[in-house]
Short mmCIF file of C-alpha atoms in Angstrom, two decimals:
data_model
loop_
_atom_site.label_atom_id
_atom_site.label_comp_id
_atom_site.label_asym_id
_atom_site.label_seq_id
_atom_site.Cartn_x
_atom_site.Cartn_y
_atom_site.Cartn_z
CA UNK A 1 26.80 -176.88 -39.92
CA UNK A 2 27.58 -180.33 -41.08
CA UNK A 3 29.73 -180.99 -38.25
CA UNK A 4 27.09 -180.59 -35.31
CA UNK A 5 23.90 -180.02 -37.66
CA UNK A 6 22.41 -183.66 -36.83
CA UNK A 7 22.22 -182.76 -32.89
CA UNK A 8 21.94 -179.05 -32.96
CA UNK A 9 21.02 -177.97 -36.04
CA UNK A 10 20.15 -174.18 -34.76
CA UNK A 11 23.90 -173.46 -35.24
CA UNK A 12 24.32 -171.58 -38.41
CA UNK A 13 26.71 -173.02 -41.04
CA UNK A 14 30.17 -171.05 -40.08
CA UNK A 15 31.50 -173.75 -42.65
CA UNK A 16 30.60 -172.59 -45.65
CA UNK A 17 32.32 -169.02 -45.25
CA UNK A 18 33.96 -169.83 -41.92
CA UNK A 19 34.74 -165.92 -41.15
CA UNK A 20 31.63 -164.49 -42.63
CA UNK A 21 28.72 -163.16 -41.24
CA UNK A 22 24.99 -164.02 -42.05
CA UNK A 23 22.30 -162.10 -41.18
CA UNK A 24 20.01 -163.75 -38.91
CA UNK A 25 22.56 -162.81 -36.48
CA UNK A 26 21.79 -158.88 -36.07
CA UNK A 27 18.48 -160.62 -34.88
CA UNK A 28 17.96 -160.41 -31.20
CA UNK A 29 15.03 -161.15 -28.54
CA UNK A 30 14.94 -158.19 -26.41
CA UNK A 31 15.09 -159.42 -22.96
CA UNK A 32 14.29 -157.06 -20.07
CA UNK A 33 16.65 -155.63 -18.11
CA UNK A 34 17.33 -156.92 -14.01
CA UNK A 35 16.81 -154.06 -11.30
CA UNK A 36 19.71 -154.14 -9.45
CA UNK A 37 19.38 -150.32 -8.55
CA UNK A 38 19.49 -148.76 -4.87
CA UNK A 39 17.60 -145.88 -3.44
CA UNK A 40 19.66 -143.64 -2.10
CA UNK A 41 19.69 -140.54 0.17
CA UNK A 42 18.30 -137.47 -1.32
CA UNK A 43 21.18 -135.40 -0.74
CA UNK A 44 23.37 -137.05 -3.68
CA UNK A 45 21.04 -136.14 -6.03
CA UNK A 46 22.83 -133.26 -7.26
CA UNK A 47 26.23 -135.45 -7.56
CA UNK A 48 24.19 -138.59 -9.57
CA UNK A 49 22.64 -135.75 -11.86
CA UNK A 50 25.31 -134.40 -12.37
CA UNK A 51 27.86 -137.77 -13.38
CA UNK A 52 25.26 -138.85 -15.15
CA UNK A 53 25.88 -135.79 -17.85
CA UNK A 54 30.18 -136.92 -18.13
CA UNK A 55 31.03 -138.26 -21.57
CA UNK A 56 34.94 -135.95 -21.04
CA UNK A 57 37.07 -135.24 -18.00
CA UNK A 58 39.69 -135.96 -16.72
CA UNK A 59 40.79 -138.85 -14.54
CA UNK A 60 40.35 -139.05 -11.20
CA UNK A 61 43.49 -139.41 -9.09
CA UNK A 62 43.35 -142.19 -5.68
CA UNK A 63 41.41 -139.54 -3.32
CA UNK A 64 41.12 -136.65 -5.97
CA UNK A 65 37.67 -135.12 -5.89
CA UNK A 66 35.45 -136.49 -7.72
CA UNK A 67 35.97 -135.52 -11.30
CA UNK A 68 34.06 -132.84 -13.20
CA UNK A 69 30.61 -132.03 -14.97
CA UNK A 70 31.49 -132.22 -18.38
CA UNK A 71 28.59 -132.46 -21.25
CA UNK A 72 27.30 -135.66 -22.62
CA UNK A 73 26.66 -136.40 -26.26
CA UNK A 74 22.68 -136.69 -24.86
CA UNK A 75 22.74 -133.23 -23.44
CA UNK A 76 22.50 -132.30 -27.82
CA UNK A 77 20.58 -134.25 -28.67
CA UNK A 78 17.46 -134.83 -26.06
CA UNK A 79 16.94 -132.65 -22.78
CA UNK A 80 15.88 -134.33 -19.70
CA UNK A 81 14.95 -133.08 -16.59
CA UNK A 82 17.51 -131.38 -14.14
CA UNK A 83 17.31 -133.84 -11.35
CA UNK A 84 14.95 -136.35 -11.95
CA UNK A 85 13.39 -138.71 -10.36
CA UNK A 86 15.34 -142.25 -10.04
CA UNK A 87 12.26 -144.09 -11.62
CA UNK A 88 12.66 -141.61 -14.61
CA UNK A 89 15.88 -142.79 -15.29
CA UNK A 90 15.65 -146.36 -14.81
CA UNK A 91 13.20 -146.33 -17.44
CA UNK A 92 15.16 -144.20 -19.39
CA UNK A 93 18.10 -145.77 -19.35
CA UNK A 94 16.15 -148.99 -19.47
CA UNK A 95 14.20 -148.47 -22.67
CA UNK A 96 11.18 -149.65 -21.29
CA UNK A 97 8.93 -146.38 -23.18
CA UNK A 98 8.92 -149.19 -26.57
CA UNK A 99 11.45 -151.92 -28.06
CA UNK A 100 13.04 -151.86 -30.97
CA UNK A 101 14.94 -149.35 -33.25
CA UNK A 102 13.55 -146.31 -30.71
CA UNK A 103 14.41 -148.32 -27.84
CA UNK A 104 18.45 -148.66 -28.42
CA UNK A 105 18.03 -144.67 -29.92
CA UNK A 106 16.99 -143.85 -26.43
CA UNK A 107 19.84 -145.77 -24.18
CA UNK A 108 22.84 -144.88 -26.65
CA UNK A 109 21.49 -140.97 -25.81
CA UNK A 110 22.11 -141.72 -22.23
CA UNK A 111 25.70 -141.12 -21.21
CA UNK A 112 27.36 -140.80 -25.08
CA UNK A 113 25.87 -143.64 -27.12
CA UNK A 114 28.13 -144.40 -30.30
CA UNK A 115 27.12 -142.34 -33.05
CA UNK A 116 27.97 -145.87 -35.38
CA UNK A 117 28.78 -149.26 -35.71
CA UNK A 118 29.18 -149.91 -38.89
CA UNK A 119 32.06 -151.25 -40.60
CA UNK A 120 34.36 -148.14 -40.97
CA UNK A 121 32.64 -146.86 -37.85
CA UNK A 122 34.62 -143.73 -36.58
CA UNK A 123 32.53 -143.07 -33.14
CA UNK A 124 35.01 -142.27 -30.44
CA UNK A 125 38.05 -143.42 -32.81
CA UNK A 126 41.26 -143.95 -30.77
CA UNK A 127 42.74 -144.90 -27.97
CA UNK A 128 42.96 -141.33 -26.34
CA UNK A 129 39.59 -139.87 -27.72
CA UNK A 130 37.61 -142.70 -25.99
CA UNK A 131 38.54 -142.14 -22.61
CA UNK A 132 37.15 -138.72 -22.57
CA UNK A 133 34.03 -140.50 -22.81
CA UNK A 134 34.58 -142.88 -20.75
CA UNK A 135 33.13 -141.85 -17.66
CA UNK A 136 32.35 -144.98 -15.79
CA UNK A 137 36.36 -145.50 -15.18
CA UNK A 138 36.59 -142.33 -13.70
CA UNK A 139 33.98 -143.36 -10.99
CA UNK A 140 34.83 -147.29 -11.03
CA UNK A 141 39.40 -146.44 -10.16
CA UNK A 142 38.65 -143.66 -7.72
CA UNK A 143 36.20 -146.61 -5.92
CA UNK A 144 38.38 -148.87 -5.22
CA UNK A 145 40.97 -146.41 -4.29
CA UNK A 146 38.75 -145.58 -1.85
CA UNK A 147 38.62 -149.25 -0.76
CA UNK A 148 41.70 -149.88 -0.61
CA UNK A 149 42.15 -146.82 1.84
CA UNK A 150 39.92 -147.16 3.59
CA UNK A 151 38.17 -143.51 3.43
CA UNK A 152 35.01 -144.82 4.55
CA UNK A 153 33.19 -140.94 3.39
CA UNK A 154 33.93 -141.29 0.07
CA UNK A 155 33.44 -145.11 0.01
CA UNK A 156 29.18 -144.51 0.50
CA UNK A 157 29.43 -141.65 -2.08
CA UNK A 158 31.06 -143.51 -4.87
CA UNK A 159 28.81 -146.01 -4.23
CA UNK A 160 25.71 -144.72 -3.90
CA UNK A 161 26.52 -142.64 -6.89
CA UNK A 162 27.95 -146.09 -9.24
CA UNK A 163 23.93 -147.90 -7.84
CA UNK A 164 22.01 -145.05 -9.84
CA UNK A 165 24.12 -145.46 -12.57
CA UNK A 166 25.21 -148.91 -13.14
CA UNK A 167 23.07 -151.05 -15.54
CA UNK A 168 23.60 -153.77 -17.20
CA UNK A 169 22.40 -152.43 -20.08
CA UNK A 170 23.06 -148.57 -22.39
CA UNK A 171 26.23 -147.74 -23.34
CA UNK A 172 29.38 -149.30 -22.85
CA UNK A 173 29.57 -146.65 -20.20
CA UNK A 174 26.05 -148.13 -17.90
CA UNK A 175 27.95 -151.84 -18.36
CA UNK A 176 31.00 -151.15 -17.18
CA UNK A 177 29.78 -149.83 -14.18
CA UNK A 178 26.92 -152.16 -13.47
CA UNK A 179 30.37 -154.89 -13.15
CA UNK A 180 33.24 -152.94 -11.86
CA UNK A 181 30.40 -152.17 -8.83
CA UNK A 182 29.34 -155.82 -8.46
CA UNK A 183 32.98 -156.63 -8.48
CA UNK A 184 34.11 -153.91 -6.69
CA UNK A 185 31.30 -154.76 -4.20
CA UNK A 186 31.98 -158.20 -3.23
CA UNK A 187 35.72 -157.01 -2.65
CA UNK A 188 34.05 -154.19 0.01
CA UNK A 189 32.47 -156.77 1.77
CA UNK A 190 35.17 -158.51 3.13
CA UNK A 191 37.07 -154.60 3.26
CA UNK A 192 36.02 -154.78 6.75
CA UNK A 193 34.41 -150.88 6.57
CA UNK A 194 31.21 -152.40 8.04
CA UNK A 195 29.76 -150.20 4.86
CA UNK A 196 26.77 -152.23 3.50
CA UNK A 197 25.74 -152.65 -0.09
CA UNK A 198 23.34 -154.24 -2.20
CA UNK A 199 22.93 -158.08 -2.94
CA UNK A 200 25.14 -158.34 -5.90
CA UNK A 201 23.41 -158.94 -9.31
CA UNK A 202 23.19 -162.11 -10.64
CA UNK A 203 24.95 -162.74 -13.46
CA UNK A 204 25.95 -165.38 -16.44
CA UNK A 205 28.63 -166.82 -16.95
CA UNK A 206 29.54 -169.84 -18.57
CA UNK A 207 29.30 -172.72 -15.66
CA UNK A 208 25.54 -171.03 -15.50
CA UNK A 209 24.64 -170.94 -19.01
CA UNK A 210 22.72 -174.22 -20.50
CA UNK A 211 24.67 -176.29 -22.33
CA UNK A 212 22.51 -175.00 -25.67
CA UNK A 213 23.25 -171.64 -24.81
CA UNK A 214 26.54 -171.54 -24.38
CA UNK A 215 27.34 -173.47 -27.74
CA UNK A 216 25.42 -170.70 -29.50
CA UNK A 217 26.58 -167.63 -27.63
CA UNK A 218 30.01 -169.36 -28.68
CA UNK A 219 29.57 -169.58 -32.54
CA UNK A 220 27.75 -166.32 -32.49
CA UNK A 221 30.27 -164.29 -30.64
CA UNK A 222 32.77 -166.15 -32.49
CA UNK A 223 31.22 -165.26 -35.77
CA UNK A 224 30.85 -162.13 -35.49
CA UNK A 225 33.80 -160.50 -33.53
CA UNK A 226 37.41 -161.60 -33.67
CA UNK A 227 38.15 -161.22 -30.00
CA UNK A 228 38.48 -164.91 -30.55
CA UNK A 229 38.55 -165.42 -34.11
CA UNK A 230 41.51 -163.71 -34.86
CA UNK A 231 44.22 -165.62 -32.66
CA UNK A 232 42.07 -169.19 -33.94
CA UNK A 233 43.18 -167.69 -37.38
CA UNK A 234 47.02 -167.17 -36.70
CA UNK A 235 46.82 -170.18 -34.82
CA UNK A 236 45.54 -172.44 -37.84
CA UNK A 237 47.27 -171.76 -40.14
CA UNK A 238 50.28 -171.98 -38.74
CA UNK A 239 49.52 -175.78 -37.47
CA UNK A 240 48.73 -176.00 -41.17
CA UNK A 241 51.65 -174.76 -42.36
CA UNK A 242 53.77 -176.91 -39.39
CA UNK A 243 51.83 -180.56 -40.88
CA UNK A 244 52.47 -179.11 -44.72
CA UNK A 245 56.35 -179.60 -43.99
CA UNK A 246 56.34 -182.70 -42.17
CA UNK A 247 54.78 -185.11 -45.14
CA UNK A 248 52.28 -187.25 -45.07
CA UNK A 249 53.99 -189.80 -43.44
CA UNK A 250 53.78 -188.12 -39.55
CA UNK A 251 50.60 -188.05 -37.59
CA UNK A 252 50.38 -184.81 -36.07
CA UNK A 253 48.69 -184.29 -32.15
CA UNK A 254 47.70 -180.80 -31.26
CA UNK A 255 47.20 -180.09 -27.15
CA UNK A 256 44.43 -178.41 -26.44
CA UNK A 257 44.93 -175.51 -23.51
CA UNK A 258 43.16 -172.73 -24.27
CA UNK A 259 39.32 -171.43 -24.39
CA UNK A 260 37.95 -172.76 -27.50
CA UNK A 261 35.89 -175.54 -26.41
CA UNK A 262 35.99 -177.09 -29.84
CA UNK A 263 34.78 -174.00 -31.98
CA UNK A 264 38.58 -173.59 -33.24
CA UNK A 265 38.82 -177.12 -34.66
CA UNK A 266 36.12 -177.98 -37.77
CA UNK A 267 37.71 -175.17 -39.78
CA UNK A 268 41.67 -176.90 -38.91
CA UNK A 269 39.93 -179.91 -40.39
CA UNK A 270 38.36 -179.18 -43.30
CA UNK A 271 41.31 -177.43 -44.32
CA UNK A 272 43.79 -180.69 -43.44
CA UNK A 273 41.02 -183.25 -44.91
CA UNK A 274 41.58 -181.07 -48.46
CA UNK A 275 45.24 -180.62 -48.24
CA UNK A 276 46.53 -180.84 -51.81
CA UNK A 277 48.98 -182.94 -50.69
CA UNK A 278 46.80 -185.07 -48.37
CA UNK A 279 46.05 -185.78 -45.16
CA UNK A 280 48.47 -186.44 -42.00
CA UNK A 281 48.16 -190.33 -41.06
CA UNK A 282 46.17 -189.60 -38.45
CA UNK A 283 44.84 -186.47 -36.14
CA UNK A 284 45.18 -186.20 -32.52
CA UNK A 285 43.54 -183.58 -30.41
CA UNK A 286 44.38 -183.79 -26.89
CA UNK A 287 42.32 -181.33 -24.52
CA UNK A 288 43.78 -180.74 -21.53
CA UNK A 289 40.52 -179.72 -19.32
CA UNK A 290 42.88 -177.75 -16.28
CA UNK A 291 40.83 -176.56 -13.27
CA UNK A 292 42.14 -173.27 -14.27
CA UNK A 293 39.91 -169.95 -13.28
CA UNK A 294 40.79 -167.88 -15.95
CA UNK A 295 37.77 -166.11 -18.28
CA UNK A 296 36.70 -167.93 -20.45
CA UNK A 297 37.71 -171.06 -19.59
CA UNK A 298 35.38 -172.23 -17.75
CA UNK A 299 32.24 -174.47 -19.23
CA UNK A 300 28.21 -176.07 -18.35
CA UNK A 301 28.11 -179.10 -16.70
CA UNK A 302 27.11 -181.76 -19.58
CA UNK A 303 29.45 -179.56 -22.13
CA UNK A 304 31.21 -181.95 -24.55
CA UNK A 305 31.72 -180.65 -28.63
CA UNK A 306 34.09 -184.58 -28.85
CA UNK A 307 31.01 -186.51 -30.38
CA UNK A 308 30.39 -183.63 -32.89
CA UNK A 309 34.00 -182.86 -33.66
CA UNK A 310 34.30 -186.86 -34.09
CA UNK A 311 30.75 -187.36 -36.24
CA UNK A 312 32.32 -184.22 -38.80
CA UNK A 313 36.43 -185.59 -39.05
CA UNK A 314 34.46 -189.40 -40.23
CA UNK A 315 31.79 -186.97 -42.92
CA UNK A 316 35.03 -185.39 -44.35
CA UNK A 317 37.42 -188.98 -44.34
CA UNK A 318 39.31 -187.39 -41.47
CA UNK A 319 41.93 -190.08 -39.67
CA UNK A 320 41.00 -188.35 -36.66
CA UNK A 321 41.04 -188.58 -32.81
CA UNK A 322 40.27 -186.86 -29.56
CA UNK A 323 41.03 -187.39 -25.74
CA UNK A 324 41.53 -185.41 -23.09
CA UNK A 325 43.82 -185.04 -19.90
CA UNK A 326 43.08 -183.29 -16.31
CA UNK A 327 46.10 -181.35 -16.71
CA UNK A 328 49.77 -180.32 -19.48
CA UNK A 329 51.45 -181.84 -16.83
CA UNK A 330 49.66 -185.37 -17.29
CA UNK A 331 49.95 -184.45 -21.17
CA UNK A 332 53.88 -183.96 -21.02
CA UNK A 333 54.07 -187.87 -19.87
CA UNK A 334 52.75 -189.65 -22.59
CA UNK A 335 55.54 -187.63 -24.72
CA UNK A 336 55.21 -189.23 -28.20
CA UNK A 337 56.50 -192.59 -28.29
CA UNK A 338 57.82 -191.70 -31.87
CA UNK A 339 59.73 -189.05 -33.68
CA UNK A 340 56.76 -189.73 -37.11
CA UNK A 341 54.73 -187.41 -34.87
CA UNK A 342 54.53 -183.49 -34.69
CA UNK A 343 53.39 -182.02 -31.77
CA UNK A 344 51.71 -178.74 -31.86
CA UNK A 345 50.88 -176.89 -28.62
CA UNK A 346 47.76 -174.25 -28.77
CA UNK A 347 47.19 -172.04 -25.77
CA UNK A 348 45.32 -169.87 -26.01
CA UNK A 349 44.11 -166.50 -22.96
CA UNK A 350 44.94 -169.26 -20.80
CA UNK A 351 48.67 -169.55 -19.83
CA UNK A 352 48.67 -166.66 -17.54
CA UNK A 353 47.01 -168.10 -15.56
CA UNK A 354 48.18 -171.07 -14.57
CA UNK A 355 51.30 -171.77 -12.63
CA UNK A 356 55.00 -171.46 -13.45
CA UNK A 357 54.88 -175.52 -14.27
CA UNK A 358 52.87 -175.01 -17.25
CA UNK A 359 55.29 -173.46 -19.29
CA UNK A 360 57.85 -175.96 -18.16
CA UNK A 361 55.22 -179.44 -18.56
CA UNK A 362 55.11 -177.03 -22.61
CA UNK A 363 59.12 -177.34 -22.90
CA UNK A 364 58.95 -180.45 -21.58
CA UNK A 365 57.52 -182.40 -23.77
CA UNK A 366 58.99 -181.06 -26.05
CA UNK A 367 56.84 -179.73 -29.20
CA UNK A 368 57.52 -179.38 -32.77
CA UNK A 369 55.65 -175.49 -32.47
CA UNK A 370 54.00 -173.62 -29.61
CA UNK A 371 51.47 -171.12 -30.51
CA UNK A 372 50.68 -168.71 -27.47
CA UNK A 373 47.63 -166.37 -27.80
CA UNK A 374 47.15 -163.99 -24.17
CA UNK A 375 45.49 -160.23 -23.98
CA UNK A 376 47.77 -157.66 -24.55
CA UNK A 377 47.97 -157.25 -20.78
CA UNK A 378 47.50 -160.09 -19.35
CA UNK A 379 47.94 -161.60 -15.63
CA UNK A 380 50.70 -164.19 -14.88
CA UNK A 381 49.30 -166.09 -11.91
CA UNK A 382 52.80 -167.02 -10.98
CA UNK A 383 52.67 -164.83 -8.25
CA UNK A 384 56.29 -163.31 -9.43
CA UNK A 385 57.33 -159.77 -10.90
CA UNK A 386 55.24 -156.35 -11.22
CA UNK A 387 52.79 -156.38 -8.78
CA UNK A 388 49.91 -153.57 -8.40
CA UNK A 389 47.81 -152.28 -5.50
CA UNK A 390 43.66 -152.74 -5.81
CA UNK A 391 42.97 -149.45 -7.43
CA UNK A 392 46.02 -149.81 -10.69
CA UNK A 393 44.89 -153.67 -10.65
CA UNK A 394 41.56 -153.00 -10.91
CA UNK A 395 42.62 -149.89 -13.40
CA UNK A 396 44.15 -151.65 -15.55
CA UNK A 397 41.37 -154.89 -15.76
CA UNK A 398 38.94 -152.12 -15.72
CA UNK A 399 41.18 -150.64 -19.52
CA UNK A 400 40.39 -154.30 -20.76
CA UNK A 401 36.52 -154.59 -20.06
CA UNK A 402 35.86 -150.81 -21.73
CA UNK A 403 37.68 -152.99 -24.67
CA UNK A 404 35.57 -156.08 -24.48
CA UNK A 405 32.47 -154.27 -23.58
CA UNK A 406 33.02 -151.95 -26.59
CA UNK A 407 34.10 -153.87 -29.46
CA UNK A 408 30.75 -155.90 -28.16
CA UNK A 409 28.45 -153.57 -28.64
CA UNK A 410 29.51 -153.19 -31.90
CA UNK A 411 29.64 -156.39 -32.70
CA UNK A 412 26.11 -156.31 -31.67
CA UNK A 413 25.60 -153.68 -33.60
CA UNK A 414 23.61 -152.39 -30.19
CA UNK A 415 21.14 -154.64 -29.60
CA UNK A 416 20.46 -157.24 -26.62
CA UNK A 417 20.30 -160.54 -27.43
CA UNK A 418 21.26 -163.81 -24.43
CA UNK A 419 24.70 -164.44 -26.19
CA UNK A 420 25.76 -161.11 -25.97
CA UNK A 421 24.22 -161.96 -21.97
CA UNK A 422 26.27 -164.65 -21.26
CA UNK A 423 29.36 -163.22 -23.24
CA UNK A 424 29.83 -159.78 -20.87
CA UNK A 425 28.60 -162.05 -18.04
CA UNK A 426 31.58 -164.07 -18.47
CA UNK A 427 34.41 -161.40 -19.91
CA UNK A 428 33.09 -159.41 -16.00
CA UNK A 429 35.32 -162.51 -14.32
CA UNK A 430 38.34 -160.00 -15.56
CA UNK A 431 37.96 -157.83 -12.76
CA UNK A 432 37.80 -160.57 -10.31
CA UNK A 433 41.31 -161.16 -10.88
CA UNK A 434 42.80 -159.32 -8.19
CA UNK A 435 46.28 -161.53 -7.82
CA UNK A 436 48.96 -162.01 -9.93
CA UNK A 437 51.28 -159.94 -12.37
CA UNK A 438 50.44 -157.77 -15.10
CA UNK A 439 52.00 -159.45 -18.18
CA UNK A 440 52.30 -157.57 -21.52
CA UNK A 441 54.00 -159.41 -24.93
CA UNK A 442 57.80 -158.67 -23.72
CA UNK A 443 56.85 -159.95 -20.41
CA UNK A 444 55.54 -162.75 -22.34
CA UNK A 445 58.90 -162.50 -24.20
CA UNK A 446 61.22 -163.11 -21.07
CA UNK A 447 59.02 -165.94 -20.00
CA UNK A 448 58.94 -168.03 -22.79
CA UNK A 449 62.77 -167.35 -23.42
CA UNK A 450 63.79 -168.19 -19.52
CA UNK A 451 62.00 -171.74 -20.33
CA UNK A 452 63.55 -172.65 -22.96
CA UNK A 453 61.63 -171.68 -26.33
CA UNK A 454 62.87 -169.66 -29.39
CA UNK A 455 60.64 -167.16 -31.21
CA UNK A 456 59.86 -168.18 -34.97
CA UNK A 457 58.23 -165.51 -37.09
CA UNK A 458 54.25 -166.43 -38.45
CA UNK A 459 53.77 -167.26 -41.28
CA UNK A 460 53.41 -165.49 -44.41
CA UNK A 461 49.64 -167.13 -45.20
CA UNK A 462 48.53 -167.23 -41.97
CA UNK A 463 49.43 -162.96 -41.83
CA UNK A 464 47.50 -163.19 -45.24
CA UNK A 465 44.71 -165.26 -43.42
CA UNK A 466 43.96 -163.13 -40.54
CA UNK A 467 44.47 -160.03 -42.29
CA UNK A 468 41.63 -161.06 -44.47
CA UNK A 469 39.17 -162.15 -41.51
CA UNK A 470 39.52 -158.67 -40.34
CA UNK A 471 37.87 -156.83 -43.02
CA UNK A 472 34.73 -158.99 -42.76
CA UNK A 473 34.37 -156.78 -39.19
CA UNK A 474 34.22 -153.28 -37.06
CA UNK A 475 36.77 -150.98 -39.00
CA UNK A 476 38.25 -150.35 -35.44
CA UNK A 477 39.86 -153.79 -35.97
CA UNK A 478 43.23 -153.98 -37.20
CA UNK A 479 46.37 -156.09 -37.33
CA UNK A 480 49.56 -155.31 -36.54
CA UNK A 481 52.69 -157.28 -37.21
CA UNK A 482 55.87 -156.49 -34.93
CA UNK A 483 59.33 -157.69 -36.64
CA UNK A 484 61.14 -160.52 -37.92
CA UNK A 485 59.78 -162.63 -34.69
CA UNK A 486 57.26 -160.80 -32.78
CA UNK A 487 54.24 -161.74 -32.92
CA UNK A 488 50.80 -160.60 -34.22
CA UNK A 489 48.31 -158.31 -32.60
CA UNK A 490 45.55 -157.95 -32.80
CA UNK A 491 43.78 -153.99 -32.24
CA UNK A 492 40.23 -151.85 -31.30
CA UNK A 493 41.05 -148.26 -31.46
CA UNK A 494 44.37 -148.25 -32.00
CA UNK A 495 44.88 -149.88 -27.78
CA UNK A 496 46.08 -153.56 -28.25
CA UNK A 497 43.73 -156.44 -27.49
CA UNK A 498 45.40 -159.92 -27.95
CA UNK A 499 48.59 -160.75 -29.19
CA UNK A 500 49.20 -164.67 -31.06
CA UNK A 501 52.77 -165.75 -31.16
CA UNK A 502 55.06 -168.60 -31.86
CA UNK A 503 57.80 -170.85 -30.16
CA UNK A 504 59.89 -173.48 -31.22
CA UNK A 505 61.84 -174.56 -27.95
CA UNK A 506 66.05 -174.08 -28.73
CA UNK A 507 67.29 -176.71 -29.67
CA UNK A 508 65.02 -176.54 -33.27
CA UNK A 509 64.78 -173.40 -33.31
CA UNK A 510 68.33 -172.61 -33.75
CA UNK A 511 68.47 -176.01 -36.22
CA UNK A 512 65.87 -174.85 -38.81
CA UNK A 513 67.83 -171.99 -38.44
CA UNK A 514 70.00 -170.95 -41.56
CA UNK A 515 73.91 -170.10 -40.61
CA UNK A 516 73.94 -166.80 -41.44
CA UNK A 517 70.39 -166.27 -39.39
CA UNK A 518 72.24 -168.28 -36.23
CA UNK A 519 74.98 -166.65 -36.99
CA UNK A 520 73.57 -162.97 -36.57
CA UNK A 521 71.28 -163.53 -34.08
CA UNK A 522 74.15 -165.03 -31.84
CA UNK A 523 76.20 -161.85 -32.86
CA UNK A 524 73.30 -159.53 -30.79
CA UNK A 525 72.97 -161.84 -28.10
CA UNK A 526 73.52 -160.16 -25.01
CA UNK A 527 75.65 -163.63 -23.98
CA UNK A 528 77.89 -162.89 -27.24
CA UNK A 529 78.15 -158.80 -26.09
CA UNK A 530 81.58 -157.49 -25.99
CA UNK A 531 82.34 -156.35 -22.07
CA UNK A 532 82.49 -151.94 -22.34
#
């Protein structure tokens, strides 16, 4: 990766094949399991032994009895004692009896591990089928409901069960139980129920990671999972199309308001430098350093990707500048002074955690294009709209976290490494987003249109680039394109993960729209419908 080779030569050269998956990614050192299990009274042993065998059970309601004890996949492969000791269970879950593939097999045998992760893997495919084996949510959701209802006996009961089963290693169920327990334990400490839980374990996040490991985790995850790479690909292709339509006599200014941390831009810079029609007069990247608390938004102290991008741009003869601003309103104040500049705002997994002023500031900048990428079910921090209680909100967050953990396990092929630990620890911050409105793609459309934007169709070249990208990843990933202007979604096992959409200020979109199309859109607009 020549844009970083002089200072961080340890990184893989992913620009040679931007969306390839090198073999060395599969080689990760094993790391020891953190022991954060709590001892519990003997009379709970039967409950825990039963829940450990859960792989399929009806979803528990808020205060219904605990789910039953259906048979798990590991019972078909290996029989365990009916009531093993806590130490034995921990050794099995952590794979302490060995290393490498044998240890991974032992962990996958406990709690309904997946049968395979390769391309086209069909294990647990489909949203409804996978829910049958998701026992962690069947414990965590009633736990959240019991905290919400101040049901101390049920809280105590589920707390002991989760403390025994939770583990930062193993399959997605054990990991979700671990991260979910950490989140709900923090909530429990402020609930005033008089229940003392074990101290929360130390979990690696972006902000607490050393910059070198942080950079390595970003690039490795970008290469083996489309979670961020897919919206990056669509965004870059759309920015290229906007720059091409403006011609080479104009400058290109990209406002980076997202969670890319610089990984997205080398591919775009290279594509601009190789464009047949020539490069823009100047390419400016403005990075918004807002104090947003969104997961994946923070960076460790001392991390700065700007010098590496500048050196790379110089090596490919691209006139490139990069600057930073504290917030988007500050960027709005620095509006373009000439019309020879194409302005594109790229907002990725971020707009939902900041106030409505963020969208308003985007509109005031009068951009030529806005690329909005968000989770399929995400937070809106404005404090308006469809709020949910603790139990309901946690259930939705746990759903997102399950998709991340399951797809990440497939991406890393079940292996443990420091990069995986960092990515999963940062993703777990999703579980702590207690306040705000949960919104999907339709709610985002309402908000953007309310601020004066009109949705644009993603070009065929961008769609084809996204489709080609997904061929590099696990076969359970798929792309779903909407109608004429409905964005493009990334789905995992039949469930929405993220979506990418394009927007323009309403006046510019109407001016660019053919006359017949404008008349057709006006005909179906609620403002022009005849009264009943």
